[in-house]
Amino acid sequence: MSRLTGWSVVLVLSLGLLGACGGPNADNGDGSEDEPEEPSIPVEVAAAELGSISAAWRGSATLEAEAESAVVARVGGIVETLYVEEGDHVDAGAPLAQLDTDQRALELRQSKAELERLRADHDRNKAIFRENLISRELFDRTRFELESAQASHDMAKLALEYSTIRSPIQGTVSERLIKVGNLVAANSPAFHVTQFDPLLAIFHVPEREIHKLGKQQAARLTFDAWPDEIFPGEVDRISPVVNPDTGTVKVTVKMDKAGNKLQPGMFGRVRILYDSRNDAVLVPADAVVTEDARDAVFVIVDGKAQRRDVEVGFSEGNVVQIVSGVDVEETVVITGQAALRDGSPVDVIGQDDAASTDETPDAEAAETSSTQG
């Protein structure tokens, strides 16, 4: 036998032994081959529950006062007295400050004297005119001079009254801009008075969402200054026009003052409830995965993940309404979806631990019994 023939015999015998012992894809005798088992993927799950959920529009808002006024000095002068300070409440017409009045008092006396002189002349000319001793022209001239003097007197009297700076509205003095001894010019700002009740929350809603809102809808506002409190309000008015520059509509929510906690200028977050659903199927928001603009969840069926397309409804916080695709009490995956595909075996984290915990007393009892026996 040649060397080549010997090697051929050895190779044939080796292949025969390999076929007899079986290999990675060994025949099971029924013509089938063993397939490698797919490893279980650890996941966390939650049950779909029945409950109520509300739909809300969310945005940011800035507080403004319903009424506020910049109080100006109507006449110029030196500030002699301050009657109020910042934070004081004032009524409409209440005095805020007093300017010097010496010059205006003298001007008023002068105008009064001139008025009385012209009135006496006019009365005398009236009697003479009735007797046709003076002309109509002279009589009319004295009458016009009297009316002019009356107007000058009234203006002097008004200027003296304007020396007292008064509040045009009821509210709180939010800013004082003058000091005693200051020389203020006419029409210069002196105080700022703000009406804190009610306060208005102003925000702007995109025109595509304005149909969700309406007057008298309930609103809830939160502010960083009071993180643990929710302040109620109500939609008071909606602008009838769309801002062409921003494509938004101005919405105003009226709210109570809430003591001294809220002030104009505060920035907060607003939430307006516009619809609600009872007996809705609810799942955690983490259960929903979105791919190619389609929403889906993985449901656990017989130890395997089943991917289902779902229709999502309202969302509130970390809860989502499932309109169709999942039934109540079905188990959905909330963690581990990234590694899943339809039909993947799963290992539910937490269930095995709970089961082993429940079985521990029985196992310990059996072991004790065996030991005692």
Coordinates of C-alpha atoms in Angstrom, one line a residue:
M1 CA 0.0 0.0 0.0
S2 CA 1.3 3.4 -0.9
R3 CA 1.6 6.3 1.6
L4 CA -1.2 8.2 -0.3
T5 CA -3.6 5.3 0.0
G6 CA -2.9 5.0 3.8
W7 CA -3.7 8.7 4.4
S8 CA -7.0 8.3 2.5
V9 CA -8.0 5.4 4.7
V10 CA -7.3 7.4 7.9
L11 CA -9.4 10.3 6.6
V12 CA -12.4 8.1 5.8
L13 CA -12.2 6.5 9.3
S14 CA -12.0 9.9 11.0
L15 CA -15.1 11.2 9.2
G16 CA -17.0 8.1 10.0
L17 CA -16.3 8.5 13.7
L18 CA -17.3 12.1 13.6
G19 CA -20.6 11.3 12.1
A20 CA -21.2 8.6 14.6
C21 CA -20.5 10.8 17.6
G22 CA -22.5 13.8 16.3
G23 CA -21.4 17.4 15.8
P24 CA -22.7 20.9 16.3
N25 CA -25.6 20.3 14.0
A26 CA -26.0 16.6 14.7
D27 CA -29.1 14.8 13.4
N28 CA -31.6 14.0 16.2
G29 CA -32.8 10.9 14.4
D30 CA -35.9 12.6 13.2
G31 CA -34.2 14.5 10.5
S32 CA -34.1 17.8 12.5
E33 CA -31.1 19.6 13.9
D34 CA -30.7 21.4 17.3
E35 CA -30.9 25.2 17.1
P36 CA -29.1 27.4 19.6
E37 CA -31.4 28.9 22.2
E38 CA -31.9 32.7 22.1
P39 CA -30.8 34.3 25.4
S40 CA -33.5 35.9 27.6
I41 CA -33.3 39.7 27.7
P42 CA -33.8 41.3 31.2
V43 CA -36.6 43.8 31.3
E44 CA -38.7 45.7 33.7
V45 CA -42.5 45.7 33.3
A46 CA -45.7 47.3 34.5
A47 CA -49.4 46.5 34.2
A48 CA -51.8 48.6 32.1
E49 CA -54.3 50.1 34.4
L50 CA -57.7 51.8 34.1
G51 CA -58.0 55.4 35.3
S52 CA -58.7 59.0 34.6
I53 CA -56.4 61.3 32.6
S54 CA -56.7 65.0 31.6
A55 CA -55.3 66.9 28.6
A56 CA -53.7 70.2 29.3
W57 CA -51.9 73.0 27.4
R58 CA -48.6 73.9 29.0
G59 CA -46.5 77.0 28.5
S60 CA -44.8 79.9 30.3
A61 CA -46.4 83.1 31.4
T62 CA -45.5 86.5 32.9
L63 CA -47.5 88.2 35.6
E64 CA -48.9 91.6 35.0
A65 CA -51.1 93.9 37.1
E66 CA -54.6 94.6 35.9
A67 CA -54.1 98.3 36.6
E68 CA -50.9 100.3 37.2
S69 CA -50.0 103.9 36.8
A70 CA -46.9 106.0 36.5
V71 CA -47.7 109.0 38.6
V72 CA -46.2 112.2 37.3
A73 CA -45.8 115.7 38.8
R74 CA -48.2 117.9 36.8
V75 CA -46.4 121.0 37.8
G76 CA -42.8 121.7 38.6
G77 CA -41.5 122.5 42.1
I78 CA -39.4 121.5 45.1
V79 CA -40.6 118.4 47.0
E80 CA -41.5 119.5 50.6
T81 CA -43.3 116.5 52.0
L82 CA -43.6 112.8 51.3
Y83 CA -46.9 111.2 52.5
V84 CA -46.2 107.6 51.4
E85 CA -43.5 105.1 51.0
E86 CA -43.0 102.0 48.8
G87 CA -45.4 99.2 49.9
D88 CA -48.0 101.6 51.3
H89 CA -51.6 101.0 50.1
V90 CA -53.3 104.2 48.7
D91 CA -56.8 105.0 47.6
A92 CA -57.6 106.8 44.4
G93 CA -57.0 110.6 44.9
A94 CA -54.9 110.1 48.0
P95 CA -52.0 112.6 48.4
L96 CA -48.6 111.1 47.7
A97 CA -46.3 114.2 48.0
Q98 CA -46.5 117.9 48.4
L99 CA -44.5 120.5 46.3
D100 CA -43.8 124.0 47.4
T101 CA -46.8 126.4 46.9
D102 CA -45.5 129.9 47.7
Q103 CA -45.2 131.1 44.1
R104 CA -48.5 129.5 43.0
A105 CA -50.4 130.9 46.0
L106 CA -49.2 134.4 45.0
E107 CA -50.1 133.9 41.4
L108 CA -53.6 132.8 42.6
R109 CA -54.0 136.0 44.7
Q110 CA -52.8 138.1 41.8
S111 CA -55.3 136.5 39.3
K112 CA -58.1 136.8 41.8
A113 CA -57.4 140.6 42.2
E114 CA -57.4 141.1 38.5
L115 CA -60.6 139.1 38.2
E116 CA -62.4 141.2 40.7
R117 CA -61.2 144.4 39.1
L118 CA -62.4 143.4 35.7
R119 CA -65.7 142.1 37.1
A120 CA -66.4 145.5 38.7
D121 CA -65.6 147.3 35.4
H122 CA -67.9 144.9 33.5
D123 CA -70.7 145.5 36.0
R124 CA -70.3 149.2 35.7
N125 CA -70.2 149.1 31.9
K126 CA -73.2 146.9 31.9
A127 CA -75.3 149.5 33.6
I128 CA -74.0 152.3 31.4
F129 CA -74.6 150.2 28.3
R130 CA -78.2 149.8 29.2
E131 CA -78.5 153.5 29.0
N132 CA -76.7 153.6 25.6
L133 CA -73.9 155.7 27.1
I134 CA -71.1 153.4 25.7
S135 CA -70.8 151.5 22.5
R136 CA -71.4 147.8 22.0
E137 CA -67.7 147.4 21.1
L138 CA -66.4 148.8 24.4
F139 CA -68.9 146.7 26.3
D140 CA -67.9 143.4 24.5
R141 CA -64.2 144.2 25.1
T142 CA -64.7 144.4 28.9
R143 CA -66.7 141.2 28.8
F144 CA -64.0 139.3 26.9
E145 CA -61.4 140.6 29.3
L146 CA -63.4 139.4 32.3
E147 CA -63.8 135.9 30.8
S148 CA -60.0 135.8 30.1
A149 CA -59.3 136.8 33.7
Q150 CA -61.7 134.1 35.0
A151 CA -59.8 131.5 32.9
S152 CA -56.4 132.7 34.3
H153 CA -57.8 132.5 37.8
D154 CA -59.0 129.0 37.3
M155 CA -55.6 127.9 35.9
A156 CA -53.8 129.5 38.8
K157 CA -56.1 127.7 41.2
L158 CA -55.6 124.4 39.3
A159 CA -51.8 124.8 39.4
L160 CA -52.0 125.2 43.2
E161 CA -54.1 122.1 43.5
Y162 CA -51.6 120.2 41.3
S163 CA -48.8 121.1 43.8
T164 CA -50.2 118.1 45.7
I165 CA -49.3 114.9 43.8
R166 CA -52.1 112.4 44.1
S167 CA -52.7 108.8 43.1
P168 CA -55.0 108.3 40.1
I169 CA -55.9 104.7 41.1
Q170 CA -56.3 102.6 44.1
G171 CA -53.3 100.3 44.7
T172 CA -49.9 99.9 46.3
V173 CA -47.0 102.3 45.9
S174 CA -44.5 100.0 44.1
E175 CA -41.8 102.7 43.4
R176 CA -40.9 106.1 44.7
L177 CA -38.8 108.2 42.3
I178 CA -38.5 111.5 44.2
K179 CA -37.0 112.7 47.5
V180 CA -37.6 115.6 49.8
G181 CA -35.7 118.7 48.5
N182 CA -35.6 117.5 44.9
L183 CA -36.6 119.9 42.2
V184 CA -38.9 118.1 39.9
A185 CA -40.0 119.2 36.5
A186 CA -43.5 119.2 35.2
N187 CA -44.6 115.9 33.8
S188 CA -41.6 114.0 35.3
P189 CA -42.3 110.6 37.0
A190 CA -42.7 110.7 40.7
F191 CA -44.3 107.4 41.8
H192 CA -45.5 104.1 40.4
V193 CA -48.7 102.7 41.8
T194 CA -49.7 99.1 41.1
Q195 CA -53.0 97.3 41.6
F196 CA -52.1 93.7 42.7
D197 CA -55.6 92.3 42.7
P198 CA -56.4 90.7 40.4
L199 CA -53.1 89.7 38.7
L200 CA -53.0 88.7 35.1
A201 CA -50.8 85.9 33.6
I202 CA -50.0 86.7 30.0
F203 CA -48.8 84.1 27.5
H204 CA -48.9 83.4 23.8
V205 CA -50.3 80.2 22.2
P206 CA -49.5 79.0 18.7
E207 CA -52.4 79.5 16.3
R208 CA -52.6 75.8 15.6
E209 CA -53.4 75.1 19.2
I210 CA -55.7 78.0 20.1
H211 CA -58.8 75.9 19.3
K212 CA -58.1 73.9 22.5
L213 CA -58.6 77.0 24.8
G214 CA -61.7 78.9 25.7
K215 CA -62.8 81.5 28.2
Q216 CA -63.4 80.3 31.8
Q217 CA -61.2 77.3 31.5
A218 CA -59.4 76.3 34.7
A219 CA -55.7 77.2 34.8
R220 CA -53.0 76.1 37.2
L221 CA -49.8 78.1 37.7
T222 CA -46.5 77.4 39.4
F223 CA -43.6 79.8 40.2
D224 CA -40.0 79.2 41.2
A225 CA -40.4 81.4 44.2
W226 CA -43.1 79.0 45.5
P227 CA -42.1 75.6 44.1
D228 CA -44.5 73.6 46.3
E229 CA -47.6 75.6 45.6
I230 CA -50.1 75.6 42.8
F231 CA -52.0 78.8 42.2
P232 CA -55.4 78.6 40.5
G233 CA -56.7 80.9 37.8
E234 CA -59.2 81.1 34.9
V235 CA -58.9 82.1 31.3
D236 CA -60.3 85.6 31.2
R237 CA -59.8 86.7 27.6
I238 CA -58.3 85.5 24.3
S239 CA -57.1 88.0 21.7
P240 CA -59.2 87.8 18.5
V241 CA -56.2 88.3 16.2
V242 CA -53.0 86.4 15.4
N243 CA -49.7 88.1 15.7
P244 CA -48.3 87.9 12.1
D245 CA -44.7 88.2 13.3
T246 CA -44.9 85.2 15.8
G247 CA -47.9 83.3 14.6
T248 CA -49.3 83.3 18.2
V249 CA -52.4 84.4 20.0
K250 CA -52.3 86.4 23.2
V251 CA -54.2 84.7 26.1
T252 CA -54.9 86.2 29.5
V253 CA -55.5 84.3 32.7
K254 CA -57.0 86.1 35.7
M255 CA -55.9 85.0 39.1
D256 CA -56.1 86.0 42.7
K257 CA -53.4 87.9 44.5
A258 CA -52.8 84.9 46.8
G259 CA -51.7 87.2 49.7
N260 CA -48.4 88.8 49.2
K261 CA -46.8 85.9 47.5
L262 CA -47.2 86.9 43.9
Q263 CA -46.0 90.2 42.3
P264 CA -46.1 91.5 38.7
G265 CA -43.1 90.6 36.7
M266 CA -42.9 87.0 38.1
F267 CA -42.2 84.3 35.5
G268 CA -44.1 81.1 35.9
R269 CA -45.4 78.0 34.1
V270 CA -49.1 77.7 33.2
R271 CA -51.2 74.6 32.7
I272 CA -54.7 74.8 31.3
L273 CA -57.0 71.8 31.4
Y274 CA -59.1 71.5 28.2
D275 CA -60.3 67.9 28.2
S276 CA -60.4 64.7 30.3
R277 CA -61.1 61.0 29.9
N278 CA -62.5 58.5 32.4
D279 CA -61.9 54.7 32.3
A280 CA -58.9 55.2 30.1
V281 CA -56.2 52.5 29.7
L282 CA -53.0 54.0 31.1
V283 CA -49.4 52.9 30.9
P284 CA -46.1 54.5 32.0
A285 CA -44.8 56.9 29.4
D286 CA -41.5 54.9 29.3
A287 CA -43.4 51.9 27.8
V288 CA -44.1 53.7 24.5
V289 CA -41.4 53.6 21.8
T290 CA -41.7 55.7 18.6
E291 CA -40.1 54.7 15.3
D292 CA -40.8 56.2 11.9
A293 CA -43.6 58.3 13.5
R294 CA -45.4 55.1 14.7
D295 CA -46.0 54.4 18.4
A296 CA -45.6 50.9 19.8
V297 CA -45.2 48.9 23.0
F298 CA -43.8 45.5 23.9
V299 CA -46.3 43.3 25.7
I300 CA -45.2 40.2 27.6
V301 CA -47.1 37.1 26.3
D302 CA -46.0 33.5 27.5
G303 CA -42.5 34.8 28.5
K304 CA -41.9 36.5 25.2
A305 CA -42.0 40.1 24.0
Q306 CA -44.8 40.9 21.5
R307 CA -44.5 44.2 19.7
R308 CA -47.8 46.0 19.2
D309 CA -48.6 49.2 17.4
V310 CA -50.7 51.4 19.6
E311 CA -52.7 54.6 19.3
V312 CA -51.7 57.1 22.0
G313 CA -54.2 59.5 23.5
F314 CA -53.6 62.0 26.3
S315 CA -50.4 62.2 28.3
E316 CA -50.1 63.6 31.8
G317 CA -46.9 63.6 33.7
N318 CA -45.3 60.2 33.3
V319 CA -48.6 58.4 32.3
V320 CA -49.9 57.9 28.7
Q321 CA -53.4 56.9 27.6
I322 CA -53.5 54.0 25.1
V323 CA -56.5 54.3 22.9
S324 CA -56.0 50.9 21.1
G325 CA -53.5 48.1 21.1
V326 CA -53.3 47.2 24.8
D327 CA -55.9 45.9 27.2
V328 CA -56.2 46.5 30.9
E329 CA -53.9 44.4 33.1
E330 CA -51.7 43.4 30.2
T331 CA -48.0 43.6 31.1
V332 CA -45.9 46.1 29.1
V333 CA -42.1 46.5 29.1
I334 CA -40.9 49.8 30.6
T335 CA -37.2 49.2 30.6
G336 CA -35.1 47.2 28.1
Q337 CA -37.0 47.8 24.9
A338 CA -33.9 48.8 23.0
A339 CA -32.7 45.2 22.9
L340 CA -36.0 43.6 22.1
R341 CA -37.6 42.4 18.9
D342 CA -40.9 40.8 18.2
G343 CA -40.8 37.3 19.9
S344 CA -37.7 37.8 22.0
P345 CA -37.7 35.8 25.2
V346 CA -37.5 38.0 28.3
D347 CA -36.4 37.7 31.9
V348 CA -38.6 39.9 34.0
I349 CA -36.5 41.6 36.6
G350 CA -38.1 41.5 40.0
Q351 CA -40.5 38.6 39.5
D352 CA -37.8 35.8 39.9
D353 CA -36.5 37.5 43.0
A354 CA -40.0 37.7 44.5
A355 CA -40.6 34.1 43.6
S356 CA -37.4 32.9 45.2
T357 CA -38.2 35.0 48.3
D358 CA -41.6 33.3 48.5
E359 CA -40.0 29.8 48.1
T360 CA -37.3 30.3 50.7
P361 CA -39.3 29.4 53.8
D362 CA -40.5 26.1 52.1
A363 CA -37.0 25.3 51.0
E364 CA -35.6 26.0 54.5
A365 CA -38.3 23.9 56.1
A366 CA -37.6 21.0 53.7
E367 CA -33.9 21.2 54.5
T368 CA -34.6 21.3 58.2
S369 CA -36.9 18.3 58.0
S370 CA -34.3 16.4 56.0
T371 CA -31.6 17.2 58.5
Q372 CA -33.8 16.1 61.4
G373 CA -34.7 12.9 59.7

